[in-house]
PDB file of C-alpha atoms and ligand atoms in Angstrom:
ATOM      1  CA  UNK G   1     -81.695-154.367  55.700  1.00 53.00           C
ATOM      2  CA  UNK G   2     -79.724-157.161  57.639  1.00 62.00           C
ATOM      3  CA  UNK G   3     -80.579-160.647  55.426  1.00 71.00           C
ATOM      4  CA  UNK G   4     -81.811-163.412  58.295  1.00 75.00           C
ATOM      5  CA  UNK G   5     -79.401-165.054  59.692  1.00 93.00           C
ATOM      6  CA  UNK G   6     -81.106-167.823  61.274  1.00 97.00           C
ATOM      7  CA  UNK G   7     -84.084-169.567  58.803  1.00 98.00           C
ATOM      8  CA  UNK G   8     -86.908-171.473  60.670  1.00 98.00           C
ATOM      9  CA  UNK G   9     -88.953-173.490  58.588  1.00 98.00           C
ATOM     10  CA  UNK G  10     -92.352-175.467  60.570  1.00 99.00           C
ATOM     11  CA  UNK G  11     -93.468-178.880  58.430  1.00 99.00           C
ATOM     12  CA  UNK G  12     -96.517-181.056  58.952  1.00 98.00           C
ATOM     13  CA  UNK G  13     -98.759-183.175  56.816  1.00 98.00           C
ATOM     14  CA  UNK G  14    -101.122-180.558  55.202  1.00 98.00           C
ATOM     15  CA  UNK G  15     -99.807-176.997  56.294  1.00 98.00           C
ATOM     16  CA  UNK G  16    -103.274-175.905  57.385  1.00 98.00           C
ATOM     17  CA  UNK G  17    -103.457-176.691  61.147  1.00 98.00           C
ATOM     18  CA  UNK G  18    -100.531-177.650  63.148  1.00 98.00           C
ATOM     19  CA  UNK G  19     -97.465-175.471  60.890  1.00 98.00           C
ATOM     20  CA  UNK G  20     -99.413-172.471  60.145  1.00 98.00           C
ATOM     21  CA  UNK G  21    -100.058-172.445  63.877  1.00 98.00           C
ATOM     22  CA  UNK G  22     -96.286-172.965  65.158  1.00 98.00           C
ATOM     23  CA  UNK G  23     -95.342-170.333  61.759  1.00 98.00           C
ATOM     24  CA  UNK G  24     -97.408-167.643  63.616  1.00 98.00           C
ATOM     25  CA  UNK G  25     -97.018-168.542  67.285  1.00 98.00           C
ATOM     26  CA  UNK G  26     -93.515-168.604  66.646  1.00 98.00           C
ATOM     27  CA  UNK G  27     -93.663-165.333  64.488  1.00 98.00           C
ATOM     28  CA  UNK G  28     -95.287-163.317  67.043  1.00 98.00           C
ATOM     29  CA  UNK G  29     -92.314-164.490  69.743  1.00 98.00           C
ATOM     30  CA  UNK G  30     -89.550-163.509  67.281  1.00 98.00           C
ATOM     31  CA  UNK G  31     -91.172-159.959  66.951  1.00 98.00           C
ATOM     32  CA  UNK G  32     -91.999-159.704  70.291  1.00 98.00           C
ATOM     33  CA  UNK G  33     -88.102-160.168  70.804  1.00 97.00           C
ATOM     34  CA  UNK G  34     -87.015-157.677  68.419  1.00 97.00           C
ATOM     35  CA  UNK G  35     -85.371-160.078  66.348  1.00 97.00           C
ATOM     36  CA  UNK G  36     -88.027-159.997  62.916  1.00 96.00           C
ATOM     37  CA  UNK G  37     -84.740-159.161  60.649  1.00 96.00           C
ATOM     38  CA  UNK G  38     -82.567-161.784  62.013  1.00 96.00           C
ATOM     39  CA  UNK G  39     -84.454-164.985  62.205  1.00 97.00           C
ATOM     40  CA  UNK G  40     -86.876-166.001  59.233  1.00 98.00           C
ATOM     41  CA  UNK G  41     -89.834-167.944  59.679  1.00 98.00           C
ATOM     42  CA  UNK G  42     -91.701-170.081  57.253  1.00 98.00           C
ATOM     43  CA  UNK G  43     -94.251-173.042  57.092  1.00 98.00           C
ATOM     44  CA  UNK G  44     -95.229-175.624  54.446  1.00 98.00           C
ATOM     45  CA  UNK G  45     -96.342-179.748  53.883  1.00 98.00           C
ATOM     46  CA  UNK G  46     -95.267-182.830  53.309  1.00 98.00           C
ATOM     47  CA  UNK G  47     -98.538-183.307  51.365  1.00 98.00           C
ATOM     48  CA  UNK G  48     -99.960-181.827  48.311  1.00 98.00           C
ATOM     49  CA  UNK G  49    -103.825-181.815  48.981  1.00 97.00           C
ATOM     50  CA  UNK G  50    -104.051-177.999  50.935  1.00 98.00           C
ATOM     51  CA  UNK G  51    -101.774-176.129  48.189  1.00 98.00           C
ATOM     52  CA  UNK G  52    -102.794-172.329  48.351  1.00 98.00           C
ATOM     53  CA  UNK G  53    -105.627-172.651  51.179  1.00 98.00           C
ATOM     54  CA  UNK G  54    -105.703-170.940  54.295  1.00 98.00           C
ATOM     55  CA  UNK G  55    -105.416-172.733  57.641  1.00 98.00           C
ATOM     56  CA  UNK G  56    -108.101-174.721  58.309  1.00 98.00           C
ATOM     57  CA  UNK G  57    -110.917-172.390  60.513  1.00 98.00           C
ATOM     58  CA  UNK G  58    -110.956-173.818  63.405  1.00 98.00           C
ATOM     59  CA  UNK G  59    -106.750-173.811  63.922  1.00 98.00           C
ATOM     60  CA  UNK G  60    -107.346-169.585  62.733  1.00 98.00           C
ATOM     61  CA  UNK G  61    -110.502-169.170  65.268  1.00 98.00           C
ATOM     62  CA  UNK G  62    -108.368-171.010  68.032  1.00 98.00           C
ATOM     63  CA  UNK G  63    -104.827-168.758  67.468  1.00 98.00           C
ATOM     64  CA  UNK G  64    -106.962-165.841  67.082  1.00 98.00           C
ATOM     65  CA  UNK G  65    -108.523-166.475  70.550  1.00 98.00           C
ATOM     66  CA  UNK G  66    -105.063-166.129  71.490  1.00 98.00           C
ATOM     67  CA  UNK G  67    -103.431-162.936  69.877  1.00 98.00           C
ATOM     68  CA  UNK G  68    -101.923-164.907  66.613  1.00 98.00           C
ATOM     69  CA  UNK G  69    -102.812-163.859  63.550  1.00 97.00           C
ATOM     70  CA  UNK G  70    -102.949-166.988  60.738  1.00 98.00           C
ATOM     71  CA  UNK G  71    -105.658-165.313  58.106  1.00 97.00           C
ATOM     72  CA  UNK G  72    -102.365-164.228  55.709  1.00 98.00           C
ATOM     73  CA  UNK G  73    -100.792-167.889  55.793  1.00 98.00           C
ATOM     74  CA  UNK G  74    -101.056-169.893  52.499  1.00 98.00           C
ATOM     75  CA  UNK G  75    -100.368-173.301  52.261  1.00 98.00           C
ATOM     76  CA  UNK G  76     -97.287-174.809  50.291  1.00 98.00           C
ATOM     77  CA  UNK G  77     -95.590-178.311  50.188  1.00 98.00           C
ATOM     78  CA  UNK G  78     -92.134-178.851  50.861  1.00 98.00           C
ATOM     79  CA  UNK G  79     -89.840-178.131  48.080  1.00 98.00           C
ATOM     80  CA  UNK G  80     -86.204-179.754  47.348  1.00 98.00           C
ATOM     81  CA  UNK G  81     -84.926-175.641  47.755  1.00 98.00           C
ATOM     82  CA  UNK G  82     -85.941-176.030  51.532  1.00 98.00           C
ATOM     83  CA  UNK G  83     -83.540-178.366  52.468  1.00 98.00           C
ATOM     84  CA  UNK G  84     -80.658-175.645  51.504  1.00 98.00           C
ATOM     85  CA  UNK G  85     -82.530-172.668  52.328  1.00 98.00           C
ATOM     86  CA  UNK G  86     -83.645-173.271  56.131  1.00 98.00           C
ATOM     87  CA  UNK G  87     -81.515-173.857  59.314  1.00 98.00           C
ATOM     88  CA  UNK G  88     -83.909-175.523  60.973  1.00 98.00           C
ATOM     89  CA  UNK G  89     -86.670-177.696  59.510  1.00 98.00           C
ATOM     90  CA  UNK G  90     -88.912-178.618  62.433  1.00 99.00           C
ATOM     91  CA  UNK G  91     -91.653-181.388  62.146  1.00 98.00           C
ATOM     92  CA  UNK G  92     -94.324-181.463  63.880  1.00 98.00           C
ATOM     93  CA  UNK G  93     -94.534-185.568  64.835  1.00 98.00           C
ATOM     94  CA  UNK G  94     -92.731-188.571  63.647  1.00 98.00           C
ATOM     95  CA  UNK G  95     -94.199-188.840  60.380  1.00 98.00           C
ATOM     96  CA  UNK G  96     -93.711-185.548  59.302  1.00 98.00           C
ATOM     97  CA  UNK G  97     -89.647-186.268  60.301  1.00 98.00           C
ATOM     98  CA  UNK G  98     -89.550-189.548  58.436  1.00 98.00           C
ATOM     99  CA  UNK G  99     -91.010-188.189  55.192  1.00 98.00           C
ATOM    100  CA  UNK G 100     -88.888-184.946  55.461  1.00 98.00           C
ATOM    101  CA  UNK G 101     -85.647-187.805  56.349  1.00 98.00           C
ATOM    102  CA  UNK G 102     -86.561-189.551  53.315  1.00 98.00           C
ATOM    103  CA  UNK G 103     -87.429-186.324  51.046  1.00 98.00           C
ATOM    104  CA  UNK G 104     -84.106-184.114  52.087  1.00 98.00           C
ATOM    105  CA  UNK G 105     -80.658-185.333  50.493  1.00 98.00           C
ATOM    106  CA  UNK G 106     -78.608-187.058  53.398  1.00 98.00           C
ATOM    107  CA  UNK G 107     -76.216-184.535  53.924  1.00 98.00           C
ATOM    108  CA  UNK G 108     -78.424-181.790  55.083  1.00 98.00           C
ATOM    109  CA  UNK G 109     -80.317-184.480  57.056  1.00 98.00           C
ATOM    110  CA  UNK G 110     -79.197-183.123  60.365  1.00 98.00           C
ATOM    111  CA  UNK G 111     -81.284-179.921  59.647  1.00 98.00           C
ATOM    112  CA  UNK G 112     -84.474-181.949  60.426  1.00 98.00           C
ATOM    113  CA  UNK G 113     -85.389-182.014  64.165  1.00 98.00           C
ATOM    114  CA  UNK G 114     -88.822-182.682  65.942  1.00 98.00           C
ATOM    115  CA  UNK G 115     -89.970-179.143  66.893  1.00 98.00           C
ATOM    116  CA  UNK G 116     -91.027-180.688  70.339  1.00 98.00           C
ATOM    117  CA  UNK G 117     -87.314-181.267  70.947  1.00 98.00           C
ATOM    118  CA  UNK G 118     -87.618-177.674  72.162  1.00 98.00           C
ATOM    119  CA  UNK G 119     -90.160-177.744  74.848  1.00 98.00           C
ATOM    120  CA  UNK G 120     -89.566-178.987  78.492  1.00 94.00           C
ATOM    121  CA  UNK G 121     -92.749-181.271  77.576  1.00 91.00           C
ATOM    122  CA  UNK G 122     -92.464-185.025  77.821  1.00 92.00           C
ATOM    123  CA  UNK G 123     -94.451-184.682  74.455  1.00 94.00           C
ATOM    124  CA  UNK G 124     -92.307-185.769  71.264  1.00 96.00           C
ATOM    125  CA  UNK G 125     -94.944-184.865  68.845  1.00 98.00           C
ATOM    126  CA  UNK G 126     -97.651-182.012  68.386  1.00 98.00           C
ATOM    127  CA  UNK G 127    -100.684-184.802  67.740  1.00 98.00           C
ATOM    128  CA  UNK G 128    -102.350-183.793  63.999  1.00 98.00           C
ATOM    129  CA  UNK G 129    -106.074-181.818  65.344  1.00 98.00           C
ATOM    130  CA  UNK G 130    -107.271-182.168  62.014  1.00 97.00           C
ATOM    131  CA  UNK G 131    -110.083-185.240  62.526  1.00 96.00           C
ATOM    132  CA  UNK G 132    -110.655-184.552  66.464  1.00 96.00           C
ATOM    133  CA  UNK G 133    -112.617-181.832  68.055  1.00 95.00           C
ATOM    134  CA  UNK G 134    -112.028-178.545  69.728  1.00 96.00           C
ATOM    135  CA  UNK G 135    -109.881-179.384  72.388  1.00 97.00           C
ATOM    136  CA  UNK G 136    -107.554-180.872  69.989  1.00 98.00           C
ATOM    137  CA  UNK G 137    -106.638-177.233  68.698  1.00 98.00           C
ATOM    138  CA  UNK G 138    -106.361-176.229  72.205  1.00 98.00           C
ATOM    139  CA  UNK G 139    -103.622-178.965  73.072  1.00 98.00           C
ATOM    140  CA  UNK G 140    -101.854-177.743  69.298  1.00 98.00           C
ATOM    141  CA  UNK G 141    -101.384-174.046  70.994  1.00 98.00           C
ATOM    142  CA  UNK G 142    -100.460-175.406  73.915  1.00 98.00           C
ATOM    143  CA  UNK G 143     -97.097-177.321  72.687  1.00 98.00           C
ATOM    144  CA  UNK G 144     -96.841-174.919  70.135  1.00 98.00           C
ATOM    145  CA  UNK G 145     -96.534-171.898  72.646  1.00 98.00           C
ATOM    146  CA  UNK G 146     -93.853-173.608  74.709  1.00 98.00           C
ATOM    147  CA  UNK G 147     -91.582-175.086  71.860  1.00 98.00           C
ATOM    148  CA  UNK G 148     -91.742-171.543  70.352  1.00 98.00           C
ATOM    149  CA  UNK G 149     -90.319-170.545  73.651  1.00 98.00           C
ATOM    150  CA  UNK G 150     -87.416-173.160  73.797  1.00 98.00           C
ATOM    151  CA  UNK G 151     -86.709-172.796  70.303  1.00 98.00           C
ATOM    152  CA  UNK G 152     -86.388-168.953  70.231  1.00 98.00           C
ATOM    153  CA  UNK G 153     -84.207-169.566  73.880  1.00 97.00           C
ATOM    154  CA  UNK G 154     -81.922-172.166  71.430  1.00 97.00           C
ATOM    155  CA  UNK G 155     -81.815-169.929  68.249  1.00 97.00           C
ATOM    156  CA  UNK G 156     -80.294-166.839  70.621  1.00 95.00           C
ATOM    157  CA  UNK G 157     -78.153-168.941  72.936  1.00 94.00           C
ATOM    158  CA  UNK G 158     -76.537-170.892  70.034  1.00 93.00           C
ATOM    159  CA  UNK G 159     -76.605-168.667  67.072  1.00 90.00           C
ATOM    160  CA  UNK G 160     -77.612-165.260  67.994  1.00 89.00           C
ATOM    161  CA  UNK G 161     -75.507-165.385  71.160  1.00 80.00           C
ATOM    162  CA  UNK G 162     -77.785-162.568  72.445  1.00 76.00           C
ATOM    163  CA  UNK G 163     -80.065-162.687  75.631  1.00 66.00           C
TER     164      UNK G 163
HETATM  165  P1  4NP T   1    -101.941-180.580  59.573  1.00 95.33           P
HETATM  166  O1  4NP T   1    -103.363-181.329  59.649  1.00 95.33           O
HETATM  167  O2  4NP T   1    -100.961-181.614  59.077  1.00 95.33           O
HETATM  168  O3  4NP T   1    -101.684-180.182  60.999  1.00 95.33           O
HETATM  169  O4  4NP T   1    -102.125-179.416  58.645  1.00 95.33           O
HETATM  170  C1  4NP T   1    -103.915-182.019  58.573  1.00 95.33           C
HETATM  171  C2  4NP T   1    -104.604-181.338  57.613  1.00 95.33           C
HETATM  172  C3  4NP T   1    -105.179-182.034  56.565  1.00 95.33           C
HETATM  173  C4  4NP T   1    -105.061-183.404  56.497  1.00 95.33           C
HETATM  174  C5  4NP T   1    -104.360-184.075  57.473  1.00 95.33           C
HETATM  175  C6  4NP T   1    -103.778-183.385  58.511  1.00 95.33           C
HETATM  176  N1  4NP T   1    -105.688-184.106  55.428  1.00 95.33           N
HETATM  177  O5  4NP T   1    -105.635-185.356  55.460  1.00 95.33           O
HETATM  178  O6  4NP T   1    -106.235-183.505  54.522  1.00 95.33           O
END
């Protein structure tokens, strides 16, 4: 089998609500595309408290609403490997960028890009769900769904070179 060529890796604060969901939302547009053997996608933290959970219920019950499937996801921190390993290493707000900035050694620093950066949306940052209600999640799928789409439009325009 063909090794990835392109690795996506998704980064928040606790890697139960806002990665896991852009991991699978942007998982199911890869495969929908064909592409599942040429682009790799991944999710973890920048904090240690989640280690090994699941995504948090309500961020599974709300993707599950809407055909994505997070019950397999596990959460992980970010590890020094990860700044070699992935292509792209996408944060979900300014937070997550600045500790990833500060965690990353300088010269792979221009790996680390707001995930936003890929939607048409004025929106920089996905906002973190975790302490809101419902409609929080909601708003999470709904940036999520259209950065997966710019990002996957970027990944084959730039590096795939396939349409
Ligand atoms: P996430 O949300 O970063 O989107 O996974 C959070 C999950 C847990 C906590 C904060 C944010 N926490 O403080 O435990």
């Amino acid at each position: 089998m063909q090794s990835p060529q392109v690795k996506v890796l998704m980064v928040c604060l606790g890697n139960i609500c806002r990665s896991p969901t852009a991991h699978a939302v942007f998982a199911q547009r890869v495969g929908a595309a064909g592409l599942i053997h040429r682009i790799e996608v991944d999710s973890a933290g920048t904090g240690d408290w989640h280690i090994g959970h699941k995504p948090d219920n309500r961020a599974r019950e709300a993707g599950a609403r809407r055909g994505y499937d997070l019950d397999s996801l596990r959460a992980r921190q970010v590890c020094a490997d990860d700044f070699s390993r992935f292509d792209y290493i996408l944060a979900m707000d300014e937070n997550n960028l600045r500790d990833l900035q500060q965690l990353s050694p300088p010269q792979l620093r221009h790996k680390i890009r707001l995930f936003m950066e890929f939607s048409d949306s004025k929106e920089r940052a996905v906002p973190d769900p975790y302490y809101g209600g419902p409609e929080g999640f909601e708003q999470v799928l709904d940036l999520v769904e259209a950065a997966s789409d710019g990002l996957l439009d970027h990944i084959r325009d730039t590096e795939l070179r396939v349409r």
